[in-house]
Coordinates of C-alpha atoms and ligand atoms in Angstrom, one line a residue:
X278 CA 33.5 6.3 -15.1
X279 CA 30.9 6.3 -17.3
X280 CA 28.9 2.5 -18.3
X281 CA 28.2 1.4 -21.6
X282 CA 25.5 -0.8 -21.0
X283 CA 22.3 -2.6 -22.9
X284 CA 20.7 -3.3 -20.1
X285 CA 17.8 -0.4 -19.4
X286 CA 18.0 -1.8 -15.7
X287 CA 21.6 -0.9 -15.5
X288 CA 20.3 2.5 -14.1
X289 CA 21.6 2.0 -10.1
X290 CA 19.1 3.1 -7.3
X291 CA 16.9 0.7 -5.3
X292 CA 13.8 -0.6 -6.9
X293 CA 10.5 -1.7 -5.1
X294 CA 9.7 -5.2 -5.6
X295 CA 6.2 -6.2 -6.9
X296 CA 5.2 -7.7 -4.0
X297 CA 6.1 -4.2 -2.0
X298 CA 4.5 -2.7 -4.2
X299 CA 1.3 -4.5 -3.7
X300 CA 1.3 -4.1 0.1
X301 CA 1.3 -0.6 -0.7
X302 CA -1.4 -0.2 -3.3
X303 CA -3.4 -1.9 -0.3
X304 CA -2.1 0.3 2.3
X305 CA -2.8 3.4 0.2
X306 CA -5.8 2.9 -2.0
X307 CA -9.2 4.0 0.1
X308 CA -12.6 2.5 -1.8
X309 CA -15.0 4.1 -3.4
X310 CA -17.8 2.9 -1.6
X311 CA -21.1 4.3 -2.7
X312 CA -24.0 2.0 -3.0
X313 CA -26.6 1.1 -5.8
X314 CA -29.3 -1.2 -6.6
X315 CA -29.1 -3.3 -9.9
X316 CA -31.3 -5.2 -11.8
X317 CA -30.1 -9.0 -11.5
X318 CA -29.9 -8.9 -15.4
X319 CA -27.1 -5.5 -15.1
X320 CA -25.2 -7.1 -11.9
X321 CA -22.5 -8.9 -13.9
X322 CA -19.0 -8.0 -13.1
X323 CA -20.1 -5.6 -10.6
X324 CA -19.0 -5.8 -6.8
X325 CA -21.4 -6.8 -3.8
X326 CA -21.8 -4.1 -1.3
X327 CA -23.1 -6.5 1.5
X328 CA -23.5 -10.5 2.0
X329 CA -26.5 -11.5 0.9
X330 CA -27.9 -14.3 3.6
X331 CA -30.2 -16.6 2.2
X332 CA -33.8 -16.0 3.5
X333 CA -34.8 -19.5 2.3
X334 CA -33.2 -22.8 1.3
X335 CA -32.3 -23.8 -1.9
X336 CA -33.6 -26.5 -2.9
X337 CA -36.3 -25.3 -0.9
X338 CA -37.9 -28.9 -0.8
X339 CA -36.3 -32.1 -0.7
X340 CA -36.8 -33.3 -4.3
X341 CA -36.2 -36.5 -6.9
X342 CA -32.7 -36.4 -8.8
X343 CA -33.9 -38.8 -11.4
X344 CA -37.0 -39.8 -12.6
X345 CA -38.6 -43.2 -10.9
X346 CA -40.2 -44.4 -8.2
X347 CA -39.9 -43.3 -4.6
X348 CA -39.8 -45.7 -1.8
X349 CA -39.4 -45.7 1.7
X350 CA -36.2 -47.9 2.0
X351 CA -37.4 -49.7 5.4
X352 CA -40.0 -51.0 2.6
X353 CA -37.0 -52.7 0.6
X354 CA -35.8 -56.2 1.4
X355 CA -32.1 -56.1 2.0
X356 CA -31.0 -59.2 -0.1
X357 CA -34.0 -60.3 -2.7
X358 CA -35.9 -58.2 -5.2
X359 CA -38.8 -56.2 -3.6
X360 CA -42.3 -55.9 -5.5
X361 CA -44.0 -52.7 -4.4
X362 CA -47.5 -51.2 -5.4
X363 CA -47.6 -47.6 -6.9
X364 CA -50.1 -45.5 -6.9
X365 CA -49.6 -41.9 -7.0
X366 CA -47.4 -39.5 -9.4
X367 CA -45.5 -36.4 -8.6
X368 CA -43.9 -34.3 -11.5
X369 CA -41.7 -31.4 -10.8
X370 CA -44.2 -28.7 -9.5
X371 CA -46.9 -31.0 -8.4
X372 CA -46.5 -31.9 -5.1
X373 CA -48.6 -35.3 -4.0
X374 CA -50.5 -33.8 -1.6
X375 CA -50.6 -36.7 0.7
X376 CA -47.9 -38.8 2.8
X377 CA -46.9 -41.8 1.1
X378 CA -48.4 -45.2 2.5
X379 CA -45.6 -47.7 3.7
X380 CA -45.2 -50.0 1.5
X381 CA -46.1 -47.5 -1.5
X382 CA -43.9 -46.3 -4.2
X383 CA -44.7 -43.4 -6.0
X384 CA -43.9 -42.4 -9.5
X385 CA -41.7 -39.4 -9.7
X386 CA -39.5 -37.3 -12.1
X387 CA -36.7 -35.3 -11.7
X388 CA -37.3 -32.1 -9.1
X389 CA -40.3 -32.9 -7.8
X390 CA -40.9 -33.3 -4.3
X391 CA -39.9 -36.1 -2.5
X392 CA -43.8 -37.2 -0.9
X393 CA -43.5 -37.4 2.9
X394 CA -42.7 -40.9 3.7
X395 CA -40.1 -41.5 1.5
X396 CA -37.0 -41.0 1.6
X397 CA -35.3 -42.5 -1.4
X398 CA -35.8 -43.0 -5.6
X399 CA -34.9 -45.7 -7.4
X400 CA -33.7 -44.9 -11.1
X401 CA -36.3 -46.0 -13.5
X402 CA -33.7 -48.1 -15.0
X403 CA -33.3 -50.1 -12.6
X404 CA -37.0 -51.1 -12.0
X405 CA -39.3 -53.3 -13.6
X406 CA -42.5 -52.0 -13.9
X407 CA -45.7 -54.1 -14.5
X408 CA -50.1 -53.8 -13.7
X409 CA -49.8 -51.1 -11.1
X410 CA -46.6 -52.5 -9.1
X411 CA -43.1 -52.0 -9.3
X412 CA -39.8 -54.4 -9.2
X413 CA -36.9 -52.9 -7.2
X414 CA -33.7 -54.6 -7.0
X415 CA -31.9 -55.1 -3.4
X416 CA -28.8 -52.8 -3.1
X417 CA -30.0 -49.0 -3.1
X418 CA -28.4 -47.0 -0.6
X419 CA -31.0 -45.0 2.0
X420 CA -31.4 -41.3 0.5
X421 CA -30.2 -42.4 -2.6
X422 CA -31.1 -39.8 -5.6
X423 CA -33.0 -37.4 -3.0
X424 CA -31.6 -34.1 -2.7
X425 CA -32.1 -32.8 0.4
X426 CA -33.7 -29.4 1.0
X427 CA -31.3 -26.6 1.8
X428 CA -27.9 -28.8 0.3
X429 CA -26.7 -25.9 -1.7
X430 CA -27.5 -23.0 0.6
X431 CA -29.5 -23.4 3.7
X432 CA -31.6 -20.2 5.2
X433 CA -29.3 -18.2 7.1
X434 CA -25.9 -18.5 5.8
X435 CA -24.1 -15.9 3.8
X436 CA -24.6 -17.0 0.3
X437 CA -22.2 -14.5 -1.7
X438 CA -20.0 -12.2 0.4
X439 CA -19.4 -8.2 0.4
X440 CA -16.7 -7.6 -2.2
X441 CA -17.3 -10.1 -4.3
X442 CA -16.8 -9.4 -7.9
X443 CA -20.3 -10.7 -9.6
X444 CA -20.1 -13.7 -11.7
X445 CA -22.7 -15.4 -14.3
X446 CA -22.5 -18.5 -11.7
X447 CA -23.6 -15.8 -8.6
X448 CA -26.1 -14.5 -10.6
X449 CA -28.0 -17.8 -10.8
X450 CA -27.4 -18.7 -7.3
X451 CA -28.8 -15.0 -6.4
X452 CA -31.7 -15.9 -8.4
X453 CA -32.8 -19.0 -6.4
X454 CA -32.5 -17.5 -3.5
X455 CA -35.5 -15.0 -5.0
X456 CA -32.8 -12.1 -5.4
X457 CA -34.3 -9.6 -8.2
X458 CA -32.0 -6.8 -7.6
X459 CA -28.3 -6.6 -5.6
X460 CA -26.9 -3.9 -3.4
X461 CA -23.6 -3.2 -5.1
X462 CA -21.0 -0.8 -5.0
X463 CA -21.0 1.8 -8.4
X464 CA -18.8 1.5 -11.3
X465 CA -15.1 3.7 -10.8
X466 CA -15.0 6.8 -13.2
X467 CA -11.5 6.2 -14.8
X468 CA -10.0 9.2 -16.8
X469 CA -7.5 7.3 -19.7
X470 CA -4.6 9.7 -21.7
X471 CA -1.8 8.3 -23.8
X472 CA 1.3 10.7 -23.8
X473 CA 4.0 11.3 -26.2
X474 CA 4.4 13.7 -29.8
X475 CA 4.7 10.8 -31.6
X476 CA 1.8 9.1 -30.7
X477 CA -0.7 9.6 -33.3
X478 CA -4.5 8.4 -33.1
X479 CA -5.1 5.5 -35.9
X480 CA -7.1 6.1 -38.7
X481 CA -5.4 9.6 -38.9
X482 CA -2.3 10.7 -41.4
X483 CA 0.9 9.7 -39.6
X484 CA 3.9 12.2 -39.6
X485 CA 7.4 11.2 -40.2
X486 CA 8.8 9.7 -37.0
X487 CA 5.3 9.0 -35.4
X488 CA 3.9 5.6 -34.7
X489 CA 0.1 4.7 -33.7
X490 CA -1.5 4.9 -30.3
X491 CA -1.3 1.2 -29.7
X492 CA -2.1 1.3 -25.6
X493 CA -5.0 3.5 -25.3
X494 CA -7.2 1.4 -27.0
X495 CA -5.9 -1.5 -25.2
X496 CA -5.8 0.0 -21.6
X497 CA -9.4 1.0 -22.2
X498 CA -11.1 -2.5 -23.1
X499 CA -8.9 -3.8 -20.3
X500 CA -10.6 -1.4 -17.7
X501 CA -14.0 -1.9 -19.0
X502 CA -13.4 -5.5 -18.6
X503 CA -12.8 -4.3 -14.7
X504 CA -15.9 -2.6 -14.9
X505 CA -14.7 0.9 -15.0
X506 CA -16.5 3.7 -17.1
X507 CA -13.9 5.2 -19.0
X508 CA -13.4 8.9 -20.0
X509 CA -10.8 8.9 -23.2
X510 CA -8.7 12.1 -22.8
X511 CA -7.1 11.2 -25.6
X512 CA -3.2 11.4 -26.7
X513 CA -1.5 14.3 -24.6
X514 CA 1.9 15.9 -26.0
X515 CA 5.1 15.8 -24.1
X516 CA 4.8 19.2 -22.7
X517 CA 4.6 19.1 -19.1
X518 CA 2.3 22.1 -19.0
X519 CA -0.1 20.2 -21.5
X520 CA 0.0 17.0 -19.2
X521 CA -0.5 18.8 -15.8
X522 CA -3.6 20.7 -16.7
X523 CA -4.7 17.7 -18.2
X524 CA -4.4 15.3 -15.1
X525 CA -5.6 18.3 -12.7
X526 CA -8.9 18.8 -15.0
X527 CA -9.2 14.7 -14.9
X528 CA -9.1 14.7 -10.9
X529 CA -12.1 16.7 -10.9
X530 CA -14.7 14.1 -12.0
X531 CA -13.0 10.8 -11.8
X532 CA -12.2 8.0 -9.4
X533 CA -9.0 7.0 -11.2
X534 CA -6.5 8.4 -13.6
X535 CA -4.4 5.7 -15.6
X536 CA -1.6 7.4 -18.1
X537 CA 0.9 5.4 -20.9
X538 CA 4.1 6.5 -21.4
X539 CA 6.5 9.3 -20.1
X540 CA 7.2 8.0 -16.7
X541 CA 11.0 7.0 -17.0
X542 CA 13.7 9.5 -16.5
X543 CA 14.2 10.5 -19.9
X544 CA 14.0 14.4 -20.7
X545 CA 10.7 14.1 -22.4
X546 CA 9.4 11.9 -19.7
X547 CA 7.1 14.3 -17.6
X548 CA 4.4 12.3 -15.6
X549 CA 6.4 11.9 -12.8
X550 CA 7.1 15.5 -12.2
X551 CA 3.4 15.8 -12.9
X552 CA 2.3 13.7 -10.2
X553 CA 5.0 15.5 -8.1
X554 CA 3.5 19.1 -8.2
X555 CA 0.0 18.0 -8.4
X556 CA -0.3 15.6 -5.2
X557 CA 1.8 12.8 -3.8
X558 CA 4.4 10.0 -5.7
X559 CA 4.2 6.7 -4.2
X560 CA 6.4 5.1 -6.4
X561 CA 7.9 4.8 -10.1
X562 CA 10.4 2.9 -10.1
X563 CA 10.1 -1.0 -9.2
X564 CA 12.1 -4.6 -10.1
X565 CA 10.1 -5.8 -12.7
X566 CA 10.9 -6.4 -16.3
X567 CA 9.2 -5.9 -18.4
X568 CA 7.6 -2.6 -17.2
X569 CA 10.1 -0.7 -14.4
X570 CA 9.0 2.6 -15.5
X571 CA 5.5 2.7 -13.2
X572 CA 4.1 5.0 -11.0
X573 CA 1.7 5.4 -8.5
X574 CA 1.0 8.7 -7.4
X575 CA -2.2 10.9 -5.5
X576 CA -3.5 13.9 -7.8
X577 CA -5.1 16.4 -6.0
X578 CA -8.7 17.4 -6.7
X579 CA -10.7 20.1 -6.4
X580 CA -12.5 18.6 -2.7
X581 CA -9.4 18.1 -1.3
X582 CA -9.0 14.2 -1.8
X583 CA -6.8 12.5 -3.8
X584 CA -7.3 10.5 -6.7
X585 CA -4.9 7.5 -7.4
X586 CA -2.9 7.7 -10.6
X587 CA -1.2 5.3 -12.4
X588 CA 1.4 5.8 -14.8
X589 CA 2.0 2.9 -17.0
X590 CA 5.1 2.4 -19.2
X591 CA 4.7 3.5 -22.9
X592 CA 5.8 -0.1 -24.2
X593 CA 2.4 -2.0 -25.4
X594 CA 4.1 -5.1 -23.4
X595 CA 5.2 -3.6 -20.7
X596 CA 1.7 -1.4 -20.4
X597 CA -0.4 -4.9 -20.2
X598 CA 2.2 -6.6 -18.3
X599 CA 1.7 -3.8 -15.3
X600 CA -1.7 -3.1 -15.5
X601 CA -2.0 -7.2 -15.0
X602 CA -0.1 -7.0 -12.3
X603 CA -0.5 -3.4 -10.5
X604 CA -3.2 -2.0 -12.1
X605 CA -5.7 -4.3 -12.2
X606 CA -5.6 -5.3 -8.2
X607 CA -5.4 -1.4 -7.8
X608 CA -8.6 -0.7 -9.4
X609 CA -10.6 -3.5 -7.6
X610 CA -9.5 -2.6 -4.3
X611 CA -10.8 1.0 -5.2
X612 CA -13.9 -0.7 -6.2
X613 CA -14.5 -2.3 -3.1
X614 CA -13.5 -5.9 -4.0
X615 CA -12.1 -8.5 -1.8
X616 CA -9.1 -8.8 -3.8
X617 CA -7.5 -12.4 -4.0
X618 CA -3.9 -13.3 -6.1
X619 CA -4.7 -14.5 -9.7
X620 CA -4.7 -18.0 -10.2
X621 CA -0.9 -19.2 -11.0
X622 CA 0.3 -22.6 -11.5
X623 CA 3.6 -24.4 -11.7
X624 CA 4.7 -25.9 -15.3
X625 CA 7.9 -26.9 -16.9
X626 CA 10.2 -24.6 -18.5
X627 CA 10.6 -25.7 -22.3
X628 CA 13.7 -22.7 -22.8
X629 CA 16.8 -21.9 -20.5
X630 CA 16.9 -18.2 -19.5
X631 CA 19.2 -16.3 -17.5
X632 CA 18.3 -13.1 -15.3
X633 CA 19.3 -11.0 -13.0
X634 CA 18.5 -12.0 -9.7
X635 CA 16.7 -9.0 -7.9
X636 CA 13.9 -8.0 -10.1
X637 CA 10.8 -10.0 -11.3
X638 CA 10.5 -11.1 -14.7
X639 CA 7.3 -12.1 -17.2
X640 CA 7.7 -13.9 -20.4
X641 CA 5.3 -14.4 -22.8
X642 CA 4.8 -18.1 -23.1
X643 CA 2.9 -20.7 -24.6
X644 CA 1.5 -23.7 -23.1
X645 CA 2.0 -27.6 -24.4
X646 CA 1.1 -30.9 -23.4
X647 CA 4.2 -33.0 -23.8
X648 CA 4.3 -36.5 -22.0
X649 CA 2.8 -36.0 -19.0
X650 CA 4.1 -32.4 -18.6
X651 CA 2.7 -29.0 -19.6
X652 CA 5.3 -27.0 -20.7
X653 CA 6.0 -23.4 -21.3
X654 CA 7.6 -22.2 -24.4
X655 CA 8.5 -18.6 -24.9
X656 CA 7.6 -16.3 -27.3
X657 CA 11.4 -16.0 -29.3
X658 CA 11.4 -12.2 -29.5
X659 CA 11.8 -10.6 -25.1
X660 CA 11.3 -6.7 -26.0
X661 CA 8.3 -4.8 -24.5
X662 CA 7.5 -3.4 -27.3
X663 CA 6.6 -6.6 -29.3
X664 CA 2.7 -6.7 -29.1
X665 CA 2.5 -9.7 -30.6
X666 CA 4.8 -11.5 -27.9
X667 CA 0.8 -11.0 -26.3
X668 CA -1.2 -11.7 -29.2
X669 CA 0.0 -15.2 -29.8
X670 CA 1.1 -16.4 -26.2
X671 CA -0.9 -17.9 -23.7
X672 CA 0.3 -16.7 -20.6
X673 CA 2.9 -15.2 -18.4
X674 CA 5.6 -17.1 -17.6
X675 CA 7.0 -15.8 -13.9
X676 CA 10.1 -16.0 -13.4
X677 CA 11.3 -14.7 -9.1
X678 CA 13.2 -12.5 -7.4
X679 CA 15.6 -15.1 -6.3
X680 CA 16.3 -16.7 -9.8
X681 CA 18.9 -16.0 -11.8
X682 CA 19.9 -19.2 -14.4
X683 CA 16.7 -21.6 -15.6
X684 CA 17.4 -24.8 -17.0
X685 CA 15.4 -26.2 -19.5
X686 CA 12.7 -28.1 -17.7
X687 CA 12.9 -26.2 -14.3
X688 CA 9.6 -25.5 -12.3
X689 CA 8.1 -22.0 -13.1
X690 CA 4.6 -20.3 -12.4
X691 CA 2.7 -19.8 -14.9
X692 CA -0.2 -16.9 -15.1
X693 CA -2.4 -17.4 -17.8
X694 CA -3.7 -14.3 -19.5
X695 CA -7.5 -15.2 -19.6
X696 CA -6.9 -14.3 -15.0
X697 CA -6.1 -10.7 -15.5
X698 CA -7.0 -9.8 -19.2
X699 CA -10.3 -11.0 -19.1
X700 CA -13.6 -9.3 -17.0
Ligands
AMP1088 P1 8.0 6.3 -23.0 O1 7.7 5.6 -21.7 O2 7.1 7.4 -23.2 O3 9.4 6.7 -23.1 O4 7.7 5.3 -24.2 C1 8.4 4.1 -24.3 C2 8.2 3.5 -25.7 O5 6.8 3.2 -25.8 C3 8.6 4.4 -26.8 O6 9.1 3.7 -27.8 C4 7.2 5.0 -27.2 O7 7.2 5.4 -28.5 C5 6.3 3.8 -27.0 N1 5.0 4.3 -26.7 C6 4.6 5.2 -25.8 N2 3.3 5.4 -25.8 C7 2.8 4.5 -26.8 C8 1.5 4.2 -27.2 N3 0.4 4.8 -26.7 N4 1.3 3.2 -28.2 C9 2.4 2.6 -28.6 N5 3.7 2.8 -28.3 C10 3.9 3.8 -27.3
MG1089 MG1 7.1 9.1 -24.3

């Protein structure tokens, strides 16, 4: 018999869980691993192609934290005020030139080298300074405020590893070791096409029955933010002609095809069957809400390989939800990266929810201080196609496999947008 239902995962047939799914973007997904020299300046957000092992320390001399006077502490008396002569001065980038004299203390400013002979700097603050001596309470710890050369990366050890995705923070520390350039691993060419006749580019007329291309826009700044170079094909009809010359054409020059829209089983939906003549499904179906409409399929190119393609769902929600989640660790492993889990942590439910157990779900939420508890309140309206469920939320709320009934002020994960929306 026939069943009336409202629930779009009603549809029977088993569905790959997220976490299967995962495993086999890893299992199937080879890298693109051709390798290019950048400027230090250009190497943001780009991936590492080998470690780079520090040919020097940095600090590469032991050196003052604070500005004072450096002493050797055998010099100090361990209970009563110590009255020290001082002759010399070091400033940052003006070594003594000399060993210290025991006895001596030497006036010194933040960074410069520590004179041999010394071993520790007393905060100006805490001396008294008269004619050509200095008063230094008891108390100072040996090697107190003297950074020691080689304490943030010492000559020889791997600095920053292969595969890792290029930070402002690496950046700096590639520049102290005397980096100028980085071996990394070149930019994906990603081919983006929205599908559906009622899609219509903004900024044009809209027919009767059309709405705007809200995804392509979207799905492009979000793989630029990966680092991709993106190729817009724009908006292809439902026509399955139309949309397989279009994705064999794309295969040609391009590392990556990503598609919104047309992947569920409806009569207009056509990217599946698309992926299905042109080269190999690996899946399209999986227990996630929003978003179970996703493929991931091989198209076929002219040299014989086969260039991943990813079908996202035509629902702005469920688009950004999946491209979070599938695409985005997709595209880095293609890209050579060393892919780790975004960073998730546990808060308190502020809403009950009930689910069906099987299939993982992500709610918009928001996050709030209250007491000593962060807590996640959802965005009122579920549907994947409310946008704005994104715009004014904070993060994804996860909600597992295994759960079925949350009470209000249960433990959920929470993934905050800025891990896998931002670059
Ligand atoms: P589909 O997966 O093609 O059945 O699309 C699912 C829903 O998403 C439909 O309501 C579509 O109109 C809508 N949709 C598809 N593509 C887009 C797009 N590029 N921008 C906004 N909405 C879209
Ligand atoms: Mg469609």
């Amino acid at each position: 018999m026939a069943q009336l239902s409202d629930d779009c995962f009603a549809f029977g047939g088993a569905l790959l869980g997220v976490d299967a799914a995962l495993a086999l973007i890893t299992a199937r997904i080879t890298p693109v691993v051709d390798e290019e020299g950048v400027p230090l300046s250009q190497a943001a957000g780009r991936i590492l192609a080998r470690d780079i092992v520090a040919q020097m320390d940095v600090p590469p001399h032991a050196n003052s934290a604070v500005d004072g006077f450096a002493l050797a502490h055998a010099d100090l008396l361990p209970d009563r005020e110590t009255i020290l002569p001082f002759a010399g001065r070091v400033a940052a980038g003006h070594p003594l030139g000399r060993a210290a004299r025991p006895g001596e203390a030497i006036r010194i400013f933040t960074g410069a080298p520590m004179p041999e002979g010394t071993d520790t700097v007393m905060m100006q603050e805490d001396c008294v300074v008269e004619r050509g001596r200095v008063r230094v309470k008891p108390g100072i710890r040996q090697g107190a405020n003297r950074r020691h050369a080689g304490e943030d990366v010492a000559a020889g050890e791997v600095a920053l590893p292969a595969g890792h995705r290029l930070k402002p923070a690496d950046l700096g520390l590639a520049a102290a070791l005397g980096n100028d350039s980085l071996p990394v691993f070149r930019r994906l060419r990603a081919a983006l096409l929205s599908t559906g006749d009622e899609v219509g580019e903004p900024g044009t007329r809209l027919m009767p029955g059309m709405i705007y291309d809200a995804n392509r826009v979207m799905l492009a700044a979000l793989l630029r933010a990966q680092g991709c170079i993106v190729t817009d094909l724009g908006i292809c009809p439902d026509r399955p002609s139309a949309l397989a010359g279009t994705l064999e054409a794309a295969a040609a020059g391009h590392d990556l095809i990503v598609t919104s829209g047309g992947v569920s089983t409806g009569e207009e939906d056509h990217v599946r069957a698309a992926i299905e003549k042109l080269g190999r499904l690996d899946f399209w179906r999986l227990a996630i809400k929003p978003g179970r409409p996703v493929a991931l399929g091989q198209i076929k190119s002219g040299q014989g390989k086969g260039v991943p393609l990813i079908g996202l769902p035509g629902n702005p929600v469920a688009a950004a939800l999946t491209f979070a989640i599938l695409a985005r660790p997709l595209i880095l492993r293609l890209a050579g990266a060393v892919i780790s889990p975004p960073l998730t942590f546990p808060v308190q439910a502020g809403f009950s929810y009930r689910k069906k157990a099987g299939r993982r779900e992500y709610l918009r939420a928001t996050l709030t201080r209250e007491g000593g508890a962060v807590v996640a309140r959802k965005y009122p309206k579920d549907g994947a196609g409310i946008l704005s469920s994104i715009v004014q939320s904070d993060g994804f709320a996860i909600l597992d496999e295994s759960l079925s009934d949350l009470e209000v002020g249960g433990m959920i994960d929470f993934l905050p947008f800025s891990e896998v929306f931002g670059s």
